[in-house]
mmCIF file with all atom_site columns, C-alpha atoms in Angstrom:
data_model
loop_
_atom_site.group_PDB
_atom_site.id
_atom_site.type_symbol
_atom_site.label_atom_id
_atom_site.label_alt_id
_atom_site.label_comp_id
_atom_site.label_asym_id
_atom_site.label_entity_id
_atom_site.label_seq_id
_atom_site.pdbx_PDB_ins_code
_atom_site.Cartn_x
_atom_site.Cartn_y
_atom_site.Cartn_z
_atom_site.occupancy
_atom_site.B_iso_or_equiv
_atom_site.pdbx_formal_charge
_atom_site.auth_seq_id
_atom_site.auth_comp_id
_atom_site.auth_asym_id
_atom_site.auth_atom_id
_atom_site.pdbx_PDB_model_num
ATOM 1   C CA . MET T 1 1   ? 231.439 -83.352 126.180 1.00 0.00 ? 30  MET T CA 1
ATOM 2   C CA . ILE T 1 2   ? 231.058 -80.421 128.584 1.00 0.00 ? 31  ILE T CA 1
ATOM 3   C CA . PHE T 1 3   ? 227.523 -80.749 130.187 1.00 0.00 ? 32  PHE T CA 1
ATOM 4   C CA . SER T 1 4   ? 225.522 -77.673 129.824 1.00 0.00 ? 33  SER T CA 1
ATOM 5   C CA . ARG T 1 5   ? 222.062 -77.198 130.997 1.00 0.00 ? 34  ARG T CA 1
ATOM 6   C CA . LYS T 1 6   ? 219.580 -74.203 130.469 1.00 0.00 ? 35  LYS T CA 1
ATOM 7   C CA . ARG T 1 7   ? 218.804 -72.425 133.742 1.00 0.00 ? 36  ARG T CA 1
ATOM 8   C CA . ALA T 1 8   ? 215.331 -73.412 135.392 1.00 0.00 ? 37  ALA T CA 1
ATOM 9   C CA . GLU T 1 9   ? 212.545 -71.101 135.200 1.00 0.00 ? 38  GLU T CA 1
ATOM 10  C CA . GLY T 1 10  ? 211.546 -71.112 138.694 1.00 0.00 ? 39  GLY T CA 1
ATOM 11  C CA . ALA T 1 11  ? 209.001 -68.909 140.758 1.00 0.00 ? 40  ALA T CA 1
ATOM 12  C CA . ARG T 1 12  ? 210.713 -65.665 141.886 1.00 0.00 ? 41  ARG T CA 1
ATOM 13  C CA . HIS T 1 13  ? 209.698 -63.444 144.537 1.00 0.00 ? 42  HIS T CA 1
ATOM 14  C CA . ALA T 1 14  ? 208.301 -59.766 143.715 1.00 0.00 ? 43  ALA T CA 1
ATOM 15  C CA . ARG T 1 15  ? 211.755 -58.361 145.665 1.00 0.00 ? 44  ARG T CA 1
ATOM 16  C CA . ASP T 1 16  ? 214.118 -60.397 143.470 1.00 0.00 ? 45  ASP T CA 1
ATOM 17  C CA . GLU T 1 17  ? 212.660 -59.607 139.785 1.00 0.00 ? 46  GLU T CA 1
ATOM 18  C CA . MET T 1 18  ? 215.170 -56.734 139.421 1.00 0.00 ? 47  MET T CA 1
ATOM 19  C CA . ASP T 1 19  ? 218.342 -55.941 140.803 1.00 0.00 ? 48  ASP T CA 1
ATOM 20  C CA . THR T 1 20  ? 218.683 -52.040 140.856 1.00 0.00 ? 49  THR T CA 1
ATOM 21  C CA . GLY T 1 21  ? 222.584 -52.260 141.037 1.00 0.00 ? 50  GLY T CA 1
ATOM 22  C CA . VAL T 1 22  ? 222.843 -49.630 143.870 1.00 0.00 ? 51  VAL T CA 1
ATOM 23  C CA . LEU T 1 23  ? 224.453 -50.649 147.109 1.00 0.00 ? 52  LEU T CA 1
ATOM 24  C CA . ASP T 1 24  ? 223.571 -48.606 150.301 1.00 0.00 ? 53  ASP T CA 1
ATOM 25  C CA . ALA T 1 25  ? 225.731 -46.165 151.442 1.00 0.00 ? 54  ALA T CA 1
ATOM 26  C CA . GLU T 1 26  ? 225.831 -48.237 155.079 1.00 0.00 ? 55  GLU T CA 1
ATOM 27  C CA . GLU T 1 27  ? 226.586 -51.741 153.109 1.00 0.00 ? 56  GLU T CA 1
ATOM 28  C CA . THR T 1 28  ? 230.436 -51.864 153.594 1.00 0.00 ? 57  THR T CA 1
ATOM 29  C CA . PRO T 1 29  ? 231.468 -55.766 153.123 1.00 0.00 ? 58  PRO T CA 1
ATOM 30  C CA . GLN T 1 30  ? 234.970 -56.856 154.758 1.00 0.00 ? 59  GLN T CA 1
ATOM 31  C CA . PRO T 1 31  ? 237.171 -58.322 151.426 1.00 0.00 ? 60  PRO T CA 1
ATOM 32  C CA . PRO T 1 32  ? 236.711 -62.112 151.411 1.00 0.00 ? 61  PRO T CA 1
ATOM 33  C CA . ALA T 1 33  ? 239.956 -64.328 152.396 1.00 0.00 ? 62  ALA T CA 1
ATOM 34  C CA . ARG T 1 34  ? 240.027 -65.694 148.998 1.00 0.00 ? 63  ARG T CA 1
ATOM 35  C CA . GLY T 1 35  ? 237.834 -65.419 145.766 1.00 0.00 ? 64  GLY T CA 1
ATOM 36  C CA . PRO T 1 36  ? 235.709 -65.113 143.721 1.00 0.00 ? 65  PRO T CA 1
ATOM 37  C CA . TYR T 1 37  ? 236.148 -61.646 144.296 1.00 0.00 ? 66  TYR T CA 1
ATOM 38  C CA . ASP T 1 38  ? 233.956 -58.674 143.322 1.00 0.00 ? 67  ASP T CA 1
ATOM 39  C CA . LEU T 1 39  ? 236.039 -56.301 141.383 1.00 0.00 ? 68  LEU T CA 1
ATOM 40  C CA . ALA T 1 40  ? 236.310 -53.495 143.864 1.00 0.00 ? 69  ALA T CA 1
ATOM 41  C CA . GLU T 1 41  ? 237.946 -56.189 146.258 1.00 0.00 ? 70  GLU T CA 1
ATOM 42  C CA . ALA T 1 42  ? 240.232 -58.229 144.035 1.00 0.00 ? 71  ALA T CA 1
ATOM 43  C CA . PRO T 1 43  ? 244.028 -58.320 144.462 1.00 0.00 ? 72  PRO T CA 1
ATOM 44  C CA . ASP T 1 44  ? 246.185 -57.232 141.786 1.00 0.00 ? 73  ASP T CA 1
ATOM 45  C CA . ALA T 1 45  ? 247.222 -60.220 139.791 1.00 0.00 ? 74  ALA T CA 1
ATOM 46  C CA . PRO T 1 46  ? 247.381 -61.143 136.086 1.00 0.00 ? 75  PRO T CA 1
ATOM 47  C CA . ARG T 1 47  ? 244.055 -62.459 134.675 1.00 0.00 ? 76  ARG T CA 1
ATOM 48  C CA . LEU T 1 48  ? 242.084 -62.908 131.545 1.00 0.00 ? 77  LEU T CA 1
ATOM 49  C CA . ASP T 1 49  ? 239.342 -60.125 130.886 1.00 0.00 ? 78  ASP T CA 1
ATOM 50  C CA . LEU T 1 50  ? 236.132 -61.694 129.466 1.00 0.00 ? 79  LEU T CA 1
ATOM 51  C CA . GLY T 1 51  ? 234.037 -58.775 130.290 1.00 0.00 ? 80  GLY T CA 1
ATOM 52  C CA . SER T 1 52  ? 231.944 -60.071 133.869 1.00 0.00 ? 81  SER T CA 1
ATOM 53  C CA . LEU T 1 53  ? 234.373 -62.756 134.395 1.00 0.00 ? 82  LEU T CA 1
ATOM 54  C CA . GLN T 1 54  ? 238.048 -62.543 134.867 1.00 0.00 ? 83  GLN T CA 1
ATOM 55  C CA . ILE T 1 55  ? 240.209 -65.454 134.537 1.00 0.00 ? 84  ILE T CA 1
ATOM 56  C CA . PRO T 1 56  ? 243.541 -65.640 136.940 1.00 0.00 ? 85  PRO T CA 1
ATOM 57  C CA . ALA T 1 57  ? 246.482 -67.297 135.068 1.00 0.00 ? 86  ALA T CA 1
ATOM 58  C CA . VAL T 1 58  ? 247.262 -70.772 136.265 1.00 0.00 ? 87  VAL T CA 1
ATOM 59  C CA . PRO T 1 59  ? 249.705 -72.613 134.695 1.00 0.00 ? 88  PRO T CA 1
ATOM 60  C CA . GLU T 1 60  ? 248.437 -75.291 132.647 1.00 0.00 ? 89  GLU T CA 1
ATOM 61  C CA . VAL T 1 61  ? 244.979 -74.182 132.642 1.00 0.00 ? 90  VAL T CA 1
ATOM 62  C CA . GLU T 1 62  ? 243.468 -73.749 129.077 1.00 0.00 ? 91  GLU T CA 1
ATOM 63  C CA . VAL T 1 63  ? 240.495 -71.410 128.892 1.00 0.00 ? 92  VAL T CA 1
ATOM 64  C CA . ARG T 1 64  ? 238.206 -72.662 126.387 1.00 0.00 ? 93  ARG T CA 1
ATOM 65  C CA . VAL T 1 65  ? 235.171 -70.348 125.227 1.00 0.00 ? 94  VAL T CA 1
ATOM 66  C CA . GLN T 1 66  ? 232.563 -70.791 122.603 1.00 0.00 ? 95  GLN T CA 1
ATOM 67  C CA . ALA T 1 67  ? 231.495 -67.203 121.380 1.00 0.00 ? 96  ALA T CA 1
ATOM 68  C CA . ASP T 1 68  ? 229.417 -66.241 118.542 1.00 0.00 ? 97  ASP T CA 1
ATOM 69  C CA . PRO T 1 69  ? 230.598 -63.977 115.499 1.00 0.00 ? 98  PRO T CA 1
ATOM 70  C CA . GLN T 1 70  ? 230.496 -60.856 117.468 1.00 0.00 ? 99  GLN T CA 1
ATOM 71  C CA . GLY T 1 71  ? 232.489 -62.197 120.209 1.00 0.00 ? 100 GLY T CA 1
ATOM 72  C CA . VAL T 1 72  ? 229.656 -62.753 122.752 1.00 0.00 ? 101 VAL T CA 1
ATOM 73  C CA . ILE T 1 73  ? 230.753 -65.724 125.033 1.00 0.00 ? 102 ILE T CA 1
ATOM 74  C CA . GLN T 1 74  ? 228.164 -68.786 125.090 1.00 0.00 ? 103 GLN T CA 1
ATOM 75  C CA . GLN T 1 75  ? 230.332 -70.776 127.532 1.00 0.00 ? 104 GLN T CA 1
ATOM 76  C CA . VAL T 1 76  ? 233.316 -70.894 129.475 1.00 0.00 ? 105 VAL T CA 1
ATOM 77  C CA . VAL T 1 77  ? 235.271 -74.032 130.521 1.00 0.00 ? 106 VAL T CA 1
ATOM 78  C CA . LEU T 1 78  ? 238.724 -74.207 132.284 1.00 0.00 ? 107 LEU T CA 1
ATOM 79  C CA . VAL T 1 79  ? 240.314 -77.931 131.559 1.00 0.00 ? 108 VAL T CA 1
ATOM 80  C CA . HIS T 1 80  ? 243.325 -79.309 133.102 1.00 0.00 ? 109 HIS T CA 1
ATOM 81  C CA . GLY T 1 81  ? 244.291 -82.684 132.513 1.00 0.00 ? 110 GLY T CA 1
ATOM 82  C CA . GLU T 1 82  ? 241.092 -84.871 132.482 1.00 0.00 ? 111 GLU T CA 1
ATOM 83  C CA . ASN T 1 83  ? 239.386 -82.046 134.499 1.00 0.00 ? 112 ASN T CA 1
ATOM 84  C CA . ALA T 1 84  ? 237.338 -79.622 133.329 1.00 0.00 ? 113 ALA T CA 1
ATOM 85  C CA . LEU T 1 85  ? 235.455 -76.607 135.106 1.00 0.00 ? 114 LEU T CA 1
ATOM 86  C CA . GLN T 1 86  ? 232.484 -74.861 133.396 1.00 0.00 ? 115 GLN T CA 1
ATOM 87  C CA . LEU T 1 87  ? 231.538 -71.682 134.489 1.00 0.00 ? 116 LEU T CA 1
ATOM 88  C CA . GLY T 1 88  ? 228.767 -68.795 134.732 1.00 0.00 ? 117 GLY T CA 1
ATOM 89  C CA . VAL T 1 89  ? 228.153 -65.650 136.382 1.00 0.00 ? 118 VAL T CA 1
ATOM 90  C CA . PHE T 1 90  ? 224.746 -64.498 137.156 1.00 0.00 ? 119 PHE T CA 1
ATOM 91  C CA . ALA T 1 91  ? 222.763 -61.385 138.385 1.00 0.00 ? 120 ALA T CA 1
ATOM 92  C CA . ALA T 1 92  ? 221.569 -61.450 142.080 1.00 0.00 ? 121 ALA T CA 1
ATOM 93  C CA . PRO T 1 93  ? 219.578 -59.080 144.552 1.00 0.00 ? 122 PRO T CA 1
ATOM 94  C CA . ARG T 1 94  ? 221.545 -57.268 147.213 1.00 0.00 ? 123 ARG T CA 1
ATOM 95  C CA . SER T 1 95  ? 219.593 -58.620 149.729 1.00 0.00 ? 124 SER T CA 1
ATOM 96  C CA . ASP T 1 96  ? 220.138 -62.295 149.344 1.00 0.00 ? 125 ASP T CA 1
ATOM 97  C CA . GLY T 1 97  ? 222.189 -64.928 147.455 1.00 0.00 ? 126 GLY T CA 1
ATOM 98  C CA . ILE T 1 98  ? 220.087 -67.055 145.322 1.00 0.00 ? 127 ILE T CA 1
ATOM 99  C CA . TRP T 1 99  ? 222.384 -70.345 145.506 1.00 0.00 ? 128 TRP T CA 1
ATOM 100 C CA . ASP T 1 100 ? 220.457 -72.494 147.676 1.00 0.00 ? 129 ASP T CA 1
ATOM 101 C CA . GLU T 1 101 ? 217.374 -71.678 145.404 1.00 0.00 ? 130 GLU T CA 1
ATOM 102 C CA . VAL T 1 102 ? 219.030 -72.248 142.144 1.00 0.00 ? 131 VAL T CA 1
ATOM 103 C CA . ARG T 1 103 ? 220.637 -75.473 143.803 1.00 0.00 ? 132 ARG T CA 1
ATOM 104 C CA . GLU T 1 104 ? 217.272 -77.041 144.429 1.00 0.00 ? 133 GLU T CA 1
ATOM 105 C CA . GLU T 1 105 ? 216.057 -76.354 141.084 1.00 0.00 ? 134 GLU T CA 1
ATOM 106 C CA . ILE T 1 106 ? 219.119 -78.061 139.431 1.00 0.00 ? 135 ILE T CA 1
ATOM 107 C CA . ARG T 1 107 ? 218.344 -81.078 141.657 1.00 0.00 ? 136 ARG T CA 1
ATOM 108 C CA . GLN T 1 108 ? 214.728 -80.878 140.582 1.00 0.00 ? 137 GLN T CA 1
ATOM 109 C CA . SER T 1 109 ? 215.629 -80.689 136.980 1.00 0.00 ? 138 SER T CA 1
ATOM 110 C CA . LEU T 1 110 ? 218.267 -83.650 137.089 1.00 0.00 ? 139 LEU T CA 1
ATOM 111 C CA . PHE T 1 111 ? 215.490 -85.594 138.946 1.00 0.00 ? 140 PHE T CA 1
ATOM 112 C CA . ASN T 1 112 ? 213.297 -84.989 136.487 1.00 0.00 ? 141 ASN T CA 1
ATOM 113 C CA . ASP T 1 113 ? 215.827 -86.493 133.719 1.00 0.00 ? 142 ASP T CA 1
ATOM 114 C CA . GLY T 1 114 ? 215.983 -89.540 135.824 1.00 0.00 ? 143 GLY T CA 1
ATOM 115 C CA . ALA T 1 115 ? 219.436 -88.333 137.726 1.00 0.00 ? 144 ALA T CA 1
ATOM 116 C CA . ALA T 1 116 ? 219.771 -88.654 141.494 1.00 0.00 ? 145 ALA T CA 1
ATOM 117 C CA . ALA T 1 117 ? 221.613 -85.694 142.766 1.00 0.00 ? 146 ALA T CA 1
ATOM 118 C CA . GLN T 1 118 ? 223.222 -85.405 146.332 1.00 0.00 ? 147 GLN T CA 1
ATOM 119 C CA . GLU T 1 119 ? 223.887 -82.314 148.507 1.00 0.00 ? 148 GLU T CA 1
ATOM 120 C CA . VAL T 1 120 ? 227.540 -82.605 150.272 1.00 0.00 ? 149 VAL T CA 1
ATOM 121 C CA . GLU T 1 121 ? 229.423 -79.900 152.214 1.00 0.00 ? 150 GLU T CA 1
ATOM 122 C CA . GLY T 1 122 ? 232.202 -78.235 150.128 1.00 0.00 ? 151 GLY T CA 1
ATOM 123 C CA . GLU T 1 123 ? 234.427 -75.867 150.586 1.00 0.00 ? 152 GLU T CA 1
ATOM 124 C CA . TYR T 1 124 ? 231.980 -73.159 149.496 1.00 0.00 ? 153 TYR T CA 1
ATOM 125 C CA . GLY T 1 125 ? 229.164 -74.558 151.365 1.00 0.00 ? 154 GLY T CA 1
ATOM 126 C CA . THR T 1 126 ? 226.528 -76.967 149.986 1.00 0.00 ? 155 THR T CA 1
ATOM 127 C CA . GLU T 1 127 ? 227.338 -78.403 146.757 1.00 0.00 ? 156 GLU T CA 1
ATOM 128 C CA . LEU T 1 128 ? 225.097 -80.957 144.314 1.00 0.00 ? 157 LEU T CA 1
ATOM 129 C CA . ARG T 1 129 ? 226.789 -83.975 142.820 1.00 0.00 ? 158 ARG T CA 1
ATOM 130 C CA . ALA T 1 130 ? 225.249 -86.136 140.496 1.00 0.00 ? 159 ALA T CA 1
ATOM 131 C CA . ARG T 1 131 ? 225.917 -88.881 137.602 1.00 0.00 ? 160 ARG T CA 1
ATOM 132 C CA . VAL T 1 132 ? 223.966 -88.137 134.639 1.00 0.00 ? 161 VAL T CA 1
ATOM 133 C CA . ARG T 1 133 ? 224.075 -89.644 131.025 1.00 0.00 ? 162 ARG T CA 1
ATOM 134 C CA . THR T 1 134 ? 225.334 -87.692 128.519 1.00 0.00 ? 163 THR T CA 1
ATOM 135 C CA . PRO T 1 135 ? 226.021 -89.059 124.371 1.00 0.00 ? 164 PRO T CA 1
ATOM 136 C CA . ASP T 1 136 ? 229.701 -89.878 125.733 1.00 0.00 ? 165 ASP T CA 1
ATOM 137 C CA . GLY T 1 137 ? 228.274 -92.215 128.572 1.00 0.00 ? 166 GLY T CA 1
ATOM 138 C CA . ILE T 1 138 ? 227.993 -91.847 132.231 1.00 0.00 ? 167 ILE T CA 1
ATOM 139 C CA . THR T 1 139 ? 229.342 -88.313 133.747 1.00 0.00 ? 168 THR T CA 1
ATOM 140 C CA . ASP T 1 140 ? 230.126 -87.475 137.077 1.00 0.00 ? 169 ASP T CA 1
ATOM 141 C CA . LEU T 1 141 ? 229.230 -83.707 137.929 1.00 0.00 ? 170 LEU T CA 1
ATOM 142 C CA . ARG T 1 142 ? 229.587 -81.543 140.963 1.00 0.00 ? 171 ARG T CA 1
ATOM 143 C CA . PHE T 1 143 ? 227.912 -78.258 140.976 1.00 0.00 ? 172 PHE T CA 1
ATOM 144 C CA . VAL T 1 144 ? 229.184 -75.580 142.851 1.00 0.00 ? 173 VAL T CA 1
ATOM 145 C CA . GLY T 1 145 ? 227.847 -72.051 143.882 1.00 0.00 ? 174 GLY T CA 1
ATOM 146 C CA . ILE T 1 146 ? 228.925 -68.740 145.298 1.00 0.00 ? 175 ILE T CA 1
ATOM 147 C CA . ASP T 1 147 ? 227.098 -65.841 146.219 1.00 0.00 ? 176 ASP T CA 1
ATOM 148 C CA . GLY T 1 148 ? 228.556 -62.237 146.093 1.00 0.00 ? 177 GLY T CA 1
ATOM 149 C CA . PRO T 1 149 ? 227.271 -58.855 146.266 1.00 0.00 ? 178 PRO T CA 1
ATOM 150 C CA . ARG T 1 150 ? 224.691 -58.971 143.633 1.00 0.00 ? 179 ARG T CA 1
ATOM 151 C CA . TRP T 1 151 ? 225.826 -61.839 141.442 1.00 0.00 ? 180 TRP T CA 1
ATOM 152 C CA . MET T 1 152 ? 226.269 -65.545 141.845 1.00 0.00 ? 181 MET T CA 1
ATOM 153 C CA . VAL T 1 153 ? 229.160 -67.793 140.443 1.00 0.00 ? 182 VAL T CA 1
ATOM 154 C CA . ARG T 1 154 ? 228.108 -71.175 139.348 1.00 0.00 ? 183 ARG T CA 1
ATOM 155 C CA . GLY T 1 155 ? 230.748 -73.790 138.457 1.00 0.00 ? 184 GLY T CA 1
ATOM 156 C CA . VAL T 1 156 ? 230.410 -77.272 137.117 1.00 0.00 ? 185 VAL T CA 1
ATOM 157 C CA . TYR T 1 157 ? 233.343 -80.017 137.538 1.00 0.00 ? 186 TYR T CA 1
ATOM 158 C CA . GLN T 1 158 ? 233.676 -82.797 135.485 1.00 0.00 ? 187 GLN T CA 1
ATOM 159 C CA . GLY T 1 159 ? 236.173 -85.564 135.688 1.00 0.00 ? 188 GLY T CA 1
ATOM 160 C CA . GLU T 1 160 ? 237.875 -86.936 138.830 1.00 0.00 ? 189 GLU T CA 1
ATOM 161 C CA . ALA T 1 161 ? 237.144 -83.422 140.259 1.00 0.00 ? 190 ALA T CA 1
ATOM 162 C CA . ALA T 1 162 ? 233.587 -84.341 140.236 1.00 0.00 ? 191 ALA T CA 1
ATOM 163 C CA . THR T 1 163 ? 234.119 -86.683 142.688 1.00 0.00 ? 192 THR T CA 1
ATOM 164 C CA . ASN T 1 164 ? 237.214 -86.104 144.562 1.00 0.00 ? 193 ASN T CA 1
ATOM 165 C CA . PRO T 1 165 ? 237.459 -82.016 145.400 1.00 0.00 ? 194 PRO T CA 1
ATOM 166 C CA . ASP T 1 166 ? 241.420 -82.781 146.030 1.00 0.00 ? 195 ASP T CA 1
ATOM 167 C CA . ALA T 1 167 ? 241.534 -83.361 142.582 1.00 0.00 ? 196 ALA T CA 1
ATOM 168 C CA . ALA T 1 168 ? 240.647 -80.442 141.230 1.00 0.00 ? 197 ALA T CA 1
ATOM 169 C CA . GLY T 1 169 ? 244.108 -78.632 141.844 1.00 0.00 ? 198 GLY T CA 1
ATOM 170 C CA . PRO T 1 170 ? 244.832 -75.698 139.581 1.00 0.00 ? 199 PRO T CA 1
ATOM 171 C CA . LEU T 1 171 ? 241.168 -75.385 138.395 1.00 0.00 ? 200 LEU T CA 1
ATOM 172 C CA . ALA T 1 172 ? 240.201 -74.938 142.160 1.00 0.00 ? 201 ALA T CA 1
ATOM 173 C CA . ALA T 1 173 ? 242.778 -72.254 142.110 1.00 0.00 ? 202 ALA T CA 1
ATOM 174 C CA . CYS T 1 174 ? 241.078 -70.590 139.111 1.00 0.00 ? 203 CYS T CA 1
ATOM 175 C CA . LEU T 1 175 ? 238.004 -70.665 140.925 1.00 0.00 ? 204 LEU T CA 1
ATOM 176 C CA . ASP T 1 176 ? 239.350 -69.380 144.196 1.00 0.00 ? 205 ASP T CA 1
ATOM 177 C CA . GLY T 1 177 ? 241.113 -66.288 141.977 1.00 0.00 ? 206 GLY T CA 1
ATOM 178 C CA . LEU T 1 178 ? 238.078 -65.714 140.004 1.00 0.00 ? 207 LEU T CA 1
ATOM 179 C CA . VAL T 1 179 ? 236.906 -62.128 139.669 1.00 0.00 ? 208 VAL T CA 1
ATOM 180 C CA . VAL T 1 180 ? 233.416 -60.779 138.910 1.00 0.00 ? 209 VAL T CA 1
ATOM 181 C CA . ASP T 1 181 ? 232.877 -57.361 137.325 1.00 0.00 ? 210 ASP T CA 1
ATOM 182 C CA . ARG T 1 182 ? 229.331 -56.850 137.994 1.00 0.00 ? 211 ARG T CA 1
ATOM 183 C CA . GLY T 1 183 ? 228.916 -52.933 136.748 1.00 0.00 ? 212 GLY T CA 1
ATOM 184 C CA . GLN T 1 184 ? 226.363 -50.884 138.049 1.00 0.00 ? 213 GLN T CA 1
ATOM 185 C CA . GLU T 1 185 ? 223.445 -51.251 135.397 1.00 0.00 ? 214 GLU T CA 1
ATOM 186 C CA . ALA T 1 186 ? 220.491 -52.489 136.645 1.00 0.00 ? 215 ALA T CA 1
ATOM 187 C CA . LYS T 1 187 ? 219.584 -56.376 135.881 1.00 0.00 ? 216 LYS T CA 1
ATOM 188 C CA . PRO T 1 188 ? 216.943 -59.080 136.459 1.00 0.00 ? 217 PRO T CA 1
ATOM 189 C CA . VAL T 1 189 ? 217.776 -61.603 139.087 1.00 0.00 ? 218 VAL T CA 1
ATOM 190 C CA . ARG T 1 190 ? 219.387 -64.653 137.548 1.00 0.00 ? 219 ARG T CA 1
ATOM 191 C CA . GLU T 1 191 ? 220.164 -63.014 134.300 1.00 0.00 ? 220 GLU T CA 1
ATOM 192 C CA . PRO T 1 192 ? 223.565 -64.148 133.060 1.00 0.00 ? 221 PRO T CA 1
ATOM 193 C CA . LEU T 1 193 ? 226.272 -61.336 133.254 1.00 0.00 ? 222 LEU T CA 1
ATOM 194 C CA . PRO T 1 194 ? 227.742 -60.386 129.534 1.00 0.00 ? 223 PRO T CA 1
ATOM 195 C CA . LEU T 1 195 ? 231.045 -62.008 128.563 1.00 0.00 ? 224 LEU T CA 1
ATOM 196 C CA . ARG T 1 196 ? 233.088 -60.863 125.457 1.00 0.00 ? 225 ARG T CA 1
ATOM 197 C CA . LEU T 1 197 ? 236.142 -62.279 124.252 1.00 0.00 ? 226 LEU T CA 1
ATOM 198 C CA . PRO T 1 198 ? 239.135 -59.596 124.418 1.00 0.00 ? 227 PRO T CA 1
ATOM 199 C CA . ARG T 1 199 ? 238.803 -57.083 121.476 1.00 0.00 ? 228 ARG T CA 1
ATOM 200 C CA . GLU T 1 200 ? 241.628 -58.630 119.264 1.00 0.00 ? 229 GLU T CA 1
ATOM 201 C CA . MET T 1 201 ? 239.753 -62.084 119.675 1.00 0.00 ? 230 MET T CA 1
ATOM 202 C CA . ALA T 1 202 ? 236.357 -60.693 118.842 1.00 0.00 ? 231 ALA T CA 1
ATOM 203 C CA . GLU T 1 203 ? 237.747 -58.957 115.810 1.00 0.00 ? 232 GLU T CA 1
ATOM 204 C CA . GLN T 1 204 ? 239.066 -62.205 114.629 1.00 0.00 ? 233 GLN T CA 1
ATOM 205 C CA . ALA T 1 205 ? 235.871 -64.023 115.473 1.00 0.00 ? 234 ALA T CA 1
ATOM 206 C CA . GLU T 1 206 ? 233.773 -61.460 113.636 1.00 0.00 ? 235 GLU T CA 1
ATOM 207 C CA . GLN T 1 207 ? 235.855 -61.781 110.808 1.00 0.00 ? 236 GLN T CA 1
ATOM 208 C CA . GLU T 1 208 ? 235.743 -65.603 110.598 1.00 0.00 ? 237 GLU T CA 1
ATOM 209 C CA . GLY T 1 209 ? 231.693 -65.278 110.702 1.00 0.00 ? 238 GLY T CA 1
ATOM 210 C CA . ALA T 1 210 ? 231.033 -68.228 112.550 1.00 0.00 ? 239 ALA T CA 1
ATOM 211 C CA . PRO T 1 211 ? 230.503 -69.625 116.100 1.00 0.00 ? 240 PRO T CA 1
ATOM 212 C CA . GLN T 1 212 ? 233.464 -71.147 117.698 1.00 0.00 ? 241 GLN T CA 1
ATOM 213 C CA . GLN T 1 213 ? 235.214 -72.767 120.525 1.00 0.00 ? 242 GLN T CA 1
ATOM 214 C CA . ARG T 1 214 ? 238.483 -71.066 121.369 1.00 0.00 ? 243 ARG T CA 1
ATOM 215 C CA . GLU T 1 215 ? 241.582 -71.648 123.386 1.00 0.00 ? 244 GLU T CA 1
ATOM 216 C CA . VAL T 1 216 ? 242.556 -68.343 125.291 1.00 0.00 ? 245 VAL T CA 1
#
């Protein structure tokens, strides 16, 4: 079972209620040494286009998506062996990142559910590790957040990779090569950015007429 949690509805600053989607002319950020990349900075490489997220092609990594009959993706999970990485991408303001605030809300939500969470420093900065009770038993989780230009990627590792980052292997390579296509339209801060199946798969899902989990 892949752990999924509704995003917390915490208080927002008034300036964060809506991202206008327009960059100031003087803002010229330097391309990062690794991803997740903004679309404007992404290197050329084969990727699976899911709309706001483009997943790099990494050997032996399965991309599993849960989509509705219209092809709108509800969940994206990358799987390699016994390890999994659930991905989400959200709108963020131009001025500040939101991972620090989101991470605290996740920690508080876990605490309210009786699960202790610990902050640790990882390759992308401060991560959150927790042990939770699920219908399948006790599960270790590792939450990773990366703030980009007007977006935030959240990853949740499960399996050995949740407690040992070195075990993430190909899943970590997918995160490093991830590309975010934010678009220019205004979005409320923290709103999930739209994800869709590739056209052929969306047409197949619509014909079948029921939400399904797919490997792509």
